[in-house]
C-alpha cells in the first residue's frame, strides 16, 4: 500500500489547516523512522486530540475503530508509534512555530516546506501493548 497524499489527508479531515499539515509531517516522519508502510501492524498513542489526529489516522492506518489508536489528550504535539507485534518504535514530536498572520493555506505551505529532520524529533521506545489490542 502506498502512502496517502497530503490532499487525501485534507479530504479525510474536511478542511485545509495548519493542524492537518503538522499531523501529516509528523506521521510521515514517524512512519519513515519506523520503516513502516500503511497497512503494517502498528499501534499509536497520540498525545492530542485536534486537527493533527486526522492526518495521523490517515497516514498510519491506526484508528480508534481498530483500537490501535489511543488518544491521551495532553495537549502536546507528540505520538508514540510502534510495531504492534514487538512494541518497539518511536516517540516522535513536532515543534514548529508558524508565523502570526498567515492564512490557513499559507500556514500549511509553511509547514509542508519545512525540513522534517529539523522540526521533528524521534526517540526510540519500547512499550507494552495491552493484550486485548
Ligand atoms: Zn483542521
Coordinates of N, CA and C and ligand atoms in Angstrom, one line a residue:
X1 N 0.8 -1.2 0.0 CA 0.0 0.0 0.0 C 0.9 1.3 0.0
X2 N 0.5 2.2 -0.8 CA 1.3 3.4 -0.8 C 0.7 4.4 0.2
X3 N 1.5 5.4 0.5 CA 1.1 6.4 1.5 C 0.0 7.3 0.9
X4 N -1.0 7.7 1.7 CA -2.0 8.7 1.2 C -1.3 10.0 0.8
X5 N -1.8 10.7 -0.1 CA -1.2 12.0 -0.4 C -1.7 13.0 0.7
X6 N -1.0 14.2 0.7 CA -1.5 15.2 1.6 C -2.9 15.6 1.3
X7 N -3.3 15.7 0.0 CA -4.6 16.1 -0.4 C -5.7 15.1 0.2
X8 N -5.3 13.8 0.2 CA -6.2 12.8 0.7 C -6.4 13.0 2.2
X9 N -5.3 13.4 2.9 CA -5.4 13.6 4.4 C -6.3 14.8 4.6
X10 N -6.2 15.9 3.8 CA -7.0 17.1 3.9 C -8.5 16.7 3.6
X11 N -8.7 15.9 2.7 CA -10.1 15.4 2.3 C -10.7 14.7 3.5
X12 N -9.9 13.8 4.1 CA -10.4 13.0 5.2 C -10.7 13.9 6.4
X13 N -9.8 14.9 6.6 CA -10.0 15.8 7.7 C -11.2 16.8 7.5
X14 N -11.4 17.2 6.3 CA -12.5 18.0 6.0 C -12.2 19.5 5.6
X15 N -11.0 19.9 6.0 CA -10.5 21.2 5.6 C -9.0 21.3 5.6
X16 N -8.5 22.3 4.9 CA -7.0 22.6 4.9 C -6.7 23.4 6.1
X17 N -5.7 23.0 6.9 CA -5.3 23.9 8.0 C -3.9 23.5 8.5
X18 N -3.4 24.3 9.4 CA -2.0 24.0 9.9 C -2.0 22.7 10.6
X19 N -3.0 22.4 11.3 CA -3.0 21.2 12.2 C -2.9 19.9 11.3
X20 N -3.7 19.8 10.3 CA -3.6 18.6 9.5 C -2.3 18.5 8.8
X21 N -1.7 19.7 8.5 CA -0.4 19.7 7.8 C 0.7 19.2 8.8
X22 N 0.6 19.7 10.0 CA 1.6 19.2 11.1 C 1.4 17.7 11.3
X23 N 0.2 17.3 11.3 CA -0.1 15.8 11.5 C 0.5 15.0 10.4
X24 N 0.4 15.6 9.2 CA 0.9 14.9 8.0 C 2.4 14.7 8.1
X25 N 3.1 15.8 8.4 CA 4.6 15.8 8.5 C 5.0 14.9 9.7
X26 N 4.3 15.0 10.8 CA 4.7 14.2 12.0 C 4.5 12.7 11.7
X27 N 3.4 12.4 11.1 CA 3.1 10.9 11.0 C 4.0 10.3 9.8
X28 N 4.3 11.1 8.8 CA 5.1 10.6 7.7 C 6.6 10.4 8.3
X29 N 7.0 11.4 9.1 CA 8.3 11.2 9.7 C 8.4 10.0 10.6
X30 N 7.4 9.8 11.4 CA 7.3 8.6 12.3 C 7.3 7.3 11.5
X31 N 6.5 7.3 10.4 CA 6.4 6.1 9.6 C 7.8 5.8 8.9
X32 N 8.4 6.8 8.5 CA 9.8 6.6 7.8 C 10.8 6.1 8.8
X33 N 10.7 6.7 10.0 CA 11.7 6.3 11.1 C 11.5 4.8 11.4
X34 N 10.2 4.4 11.4 CA 9.9 3.0 11.7 C 10.1 2.1 10.5
X35 N 10.3 2.7 9.4 CA 10.4 1.9 8.2 C 9.0 1.2 7.9
X36 N 8.0 1.9 8.2 CA 6.6 1.3 8.1 C 5.9 1.8 6.9
X37 N 5.0 0.9 6.4 CA 4.1 1.2 5.3 C 2.7 1.2 5.8
X38 N 1.8 2.0 5.2 CA 0.3 1.8 5.6 C -0.1 0.4 5.5
X39 N -0.8 -0.1 6.4 CA -1.3 -1.5 6.4 C -0.4 -2.4 7.3
X40 N 0.8 -1.9 7.7 CA 1.6 -2.6 8.6 C 0.9 -2.7 10.0
X41 N 1.2 -3.7 10.8 CA 0.6 -3.8 12.1 C 1.3 -2.8 13.0
X42 N 0.6 -1.7 13.3 CA 1.1 -0.6 14.1 C 0.2 -0.3 15.3
X43 N 0.7 0.4 16.2 CA 0.0 0.8 17.4 C 0.4 2.2 17.7
X44 N -0.5 3.1 17.9 CA -0.2 4.5 18.1 C -0.9 5.1 19.3
X45 N -0.1 5.9 20.1 CA -0.6 6.6 21.2 C -0.4 8.1 20.8
X46 N -1.5 8.8 20.7 CA -1.4 10.3 20.4 C -1.6 11.1 21.6
X47 N -0.9 12.2 21.8 CA -1.0 13.0 23.0 C -1.7 14.3 22.7
X48 N -2.7 14.2 21.8 CA -3.5 15.3 21.5 C -4.8 14.8 20.8
X49 N -5.8 15.7 20.8 CA -7.0 15.4 20.0 C -7.4 16.7 19.4
X50 N -6.9 16.9 18.2 CA -7.3 18.1 17.4 C -7.0 17.8 16.0
X51 N -6.9 18.8 15.2 CA -6.8 18.6 13.7 C -5.7 17.6 13.4
X52 N -4.6 17.6 14.1 CA -3.5 16.7 13.8 C -3.9 15.2 13.7
X53 N -4.8 14.8 14.6 CA -5.1 13.4 14.7 C -5.7 12.8 13.5
X54 N -6.4 13.6 12.7 CA -7.0 13.0 11.5 C -5.9 12.7 10.4
X55 N -4.8 13.5 10.4 CA -3.7 13.1 9.5 C -3.0 11.9 10.0
X56 N -2.9 11.7 11.3 CA -2.3 10.6 11.9 C -3.0 9.3 11.5
X57 N -4.4 9.4 11.6 CA -5.2 8.2 11.3 C -5.1 7.9 9.8
X58 N -5.1 8.9 9.0 CA -5.0 8.7 7.5 C -3.6 8.1 7.1
X59 N -2.5 8.6 7.7 CA -1.2 8.2 7.3 C -0.7 6.9 7.9
X60 N -1.1 6.6 9.1 CA -0.6 5.4 9.8 C -1.6 4.2 9.6
X61 N -2.8 4.5 9.4 CA -3.8 3.5 9.3 C -4.3 3.1 10.7
X62 N -3.7 3.7 11.7 CA -4.2 3.4 13.1 C -5.4 4.3 13.3
X63 N -6.5 3.6 13.8 CA -7.8 4.3 14.0 C -8.4 3.9 15.3
X64 N -9.2 4.8 15.8 CA -9.9 4.5 17.1 C -10.8 3.2 16.9
X65 N -11.4 3.1 15.7 CA -12.2 1.9 15.5 C -11.5 0.6 15.5
X66 N -10.2 0.6 15.1 CA -9.4 -0.6 15.1 C -8.7 -0.8 16.4
X67 N -8.9 0.2 17.3 CA -8.4 0.2 18.7 C -6.8 0.1 18.7
X68 N -6.2 0.5 17.6 CA -4.8 0.6 17.6 C -4.3 2.1 17.6
X69 N -5.3 2.9 17.9 CA -5.0 4.3 18.2 C -5.6 4.7 19.5
X70 N -4.8 5.1 20.4 CA -5.2 5.5 21.7 C -4.9 7.0 21.9
X71 N -5.9 7.7 22.3 CA -5.7 9.2 22.5 C -5.6 9.5 23.9
X72 N -4.5 10.1 24.3 CA -4.3 10.6 25.7 C -4.0 12.1 25.5
X73 N -5.1 12.8 25.6 CA -5.0 14.2 25.2 C -4.3 15.0 26.3
X74 N -3.0 15.3 26.0 CA -2.2 16.0 26.9 C -1.8 17.3 26.3
X75 N -2.3 17.6 25.2 CA -2.0 18.9 24.5 C -0.6 19.1 24.0
X76 N 0.1 18.0 23.9 CA 1.5 18.1 23.3 C 1.5 17.4 21.9
X77 N 2.2 18.0 21.0 CA 2.3 17.5 19.7 C 3.2 16.3 19.5
X78 N 2.8 15.2 20.1 CA 3.6 14.0 20.1 C 2.8 12.8 19.9
X79 N 3.4 11.8 19.2 CA 2.8 10.5 19.1 C 3.9 9.4 19.5
X80 N 3.4 8.3 20.0 CA 4.2 7.1 20.1 C 3.7 6.2 19.1
X81 N 4.6 5.8 18.1 CA 4.2 4.9 17.1 C 5.1 3.7 17.1
X82 N 4.5 2.5 17.3 CA 5.3 1.3 17.5 C 4.8 0.2 16.6
X83 N 5.6 -0.8 16.4 CA 5.2 -2.0 15.8 C 4.3 -2.8 16.7
X84 N 3.1 -3.2 16.3 CA 2.1 -3.8 17.2 C 2.6 -5.2 17.7
X85 N 3.4 -5.8 17.0 CA 3.9 -7.2 17.4 C 5.0 -7.1 18.4
X86 N 5.9 -6.1 18.3 CA 7.1 -6.0 19.1 C 7.0 -4.9 20.2
X87 N 6.1 -3.9 20.0 CA 6.0 -2.8 20.9 C 7.2 -1.8 20.7
X88 N 8.0 -2.1 19.7 CA 9.2 -1.2 19.5 C 8.9 -0.1 18.5
X89 N 9.3 1.1 18.8 CA 9.1 2.1 17.8 C 9.7 3.4 18.3
X90 N 9.0 4.5 18.1 CA 9.5 5.8 18.4 C 8.4 6.7 19.1
X91 N 8.9 7.6 20.0 CA 8.1 8.7 20.5 C 8.6 9.9 19.6
X92 N 7.6 10.4 18.9 CA 8.0 11.5 17.9 C 7.3 12.8 18.2
X93 N 8.0 13.8 18.2 CA 7.4 15.1 18.5 C 7.6 16.1 17.3
X94 N 6.7 17.0 17.1 CA 7.0 18.1 16.1 C 6.9 19.4 16.8
X95 N 7.9 20.2 16.4 CA 8.0 21.6 17.0 C 8.2 22.6 15.9
X96 N 7.2 23.3 15.6 CA 7.4 24.3 14.5 C 6.5 25.5 14.9
X97 N 7.1 26.6 14.8 CA 6.4 27.9 15.1 C 6.0 28.5 13.8
X98 N 4.7 28.6 13.6 CA 4.1 29.2 12.4 C 4.0 30.7 12.6
X99 N 4.6 31.5 11.8 CA 4.5 33.0 11.9 C 3.0 33.4 12.1
X100 N 2.8 34.5 12.9 CA 1.5 35.0 13.0 C 1.0 35.6 11.7
X101 N -0.3 35.7 11.5 CA -0.8 36.4 10.4 C -1.0 35.6 9.1
X102 N -0.6 34.4 9.1 CA -0.7 33.6 7.9 C -2.1 33.1 7.8
X103 N -2.6 33.0 6.5 CA -3.9 32.3 6.3 C -3.7 30.8 6.6
X104 N -4.8 30.1 6.6 CA -4.7 28.6 6.8 C -3.9 27.9 5.7
X105 N -4.1 28.4 4.5 CA -3.3 27.7 3.4 C -1.8 28.2 3.4
X106 N -1.6 29.4 3.8 CA -0.2 29.9 3.9 C 0.5 29.1 5.1
X107 N -0.2 28.9 6.2 CA 0.4 28.2 7.3 C 0.7 26.7 6.8
X108 N -0.2 26.1 6.1 CA 0.0 24.8 5.6 C 1.2 24.7 4.7
X109 N 1.4 25.7 3.8 CA 2.5 25.7 2.9 C 3.8 25.9 3.7
X110 N 3.8 26.7 4.7 CA 4.9 26.9 5.6 C 5.4 25.6 6.3
X111 N 4.4 24.9 6.8 CA 4.7 23.7 7.5 C 5.2 22.6 6.5
X112 N 4.6 22.5 5.4 CA 5.0 21.4 4.4 C 6.4 21.7 3.8
X113 N 6.8 23.0 3.8 CA 8.0 23.4 3.2 C 9.2 23.2 4.2
X114 N 8.9 23.0 5.5 CA 9.9 22.8 6.5 C 10.6 21.5 6.3
X115 N 11.9 21.4 6.8 CA 12.6 20.2 6.7 C 12.2 19.3 7.9
X116 N 11.6 18.1 7.6 CA 11.1 17.3 8.7 C 12.2 17.0 9.7
X117 N 13.4 16.8 9.3 CA 14.5 16.5 10.2 C 14.8 17.6 11.2
X118 N 14.4 18.8 10.8 CA 14.7 20.0 11.6 C 13.5 20.2 12.6
X119 N 12.3 19.8 12.2 CA 11.2 20.1 13.1 C 10.7 18.9 13.9
X120 N 11.1 17.7 13.5 CA 10.6 16.5 14.2 C 11.8 15.9 15.0
X121 N 11.4 15.3 16.0 CA 12.4 14.6 16.8 C 11.9 13.2 17.2
X122 N 12.7 12.2 17.1 CA 12.3 10.8 17.4 C 13.2 10.2 18.4
X123 N 12.6 9.6 19.4 CA 13.3 8.9 20.5 C 12.8 7.4 20.5
X124 N 13.8 6.5 20.4 CA 13.3 5.1 20.4 C 12.6 4.7 21.7
X125 N 11.6 3.9 21.6 CA 10.9 3.4 22.8 C 10.5 2.0 22.6
X126 N 10.2 1.3 23.7 CA 9.5 0.0 23.6 C 8.4 0.0 24.7
X127 N 7.2 -0.3 24.2 CA 6.1 -0.2 25.2 C 5.4 -1.5 25.2
X128 N 4.6 -1.7 26.3 CA 3.8 -2.9 26.4 C 2.4 -2.6 25.8
X129 N 2.0 -3.3 24.9 CA 0.7 -3.1 24.3 C -0.3 -4.0 25.0
X130 N -1.5 -3.4 25.4 CA -2.5 -4.2 26.1 C -2.9 -5.4 25.2
X131 N -3.0 -6.6 25.9 CA -3.2 -7.8 25.1 C -4.5 -7.8 24.3
X132 N -5.5 -7.1 24.8 CA -6.8 -7.1 24.0 C -6.7 -6.4 22.7
X133 N -5.6 -5.6 22.5 CA -5.4 -5.0 21.2 C -4.7 -5.9 20.3
Ligands
LIG1 ZN1 -8.2 21.4 10.9

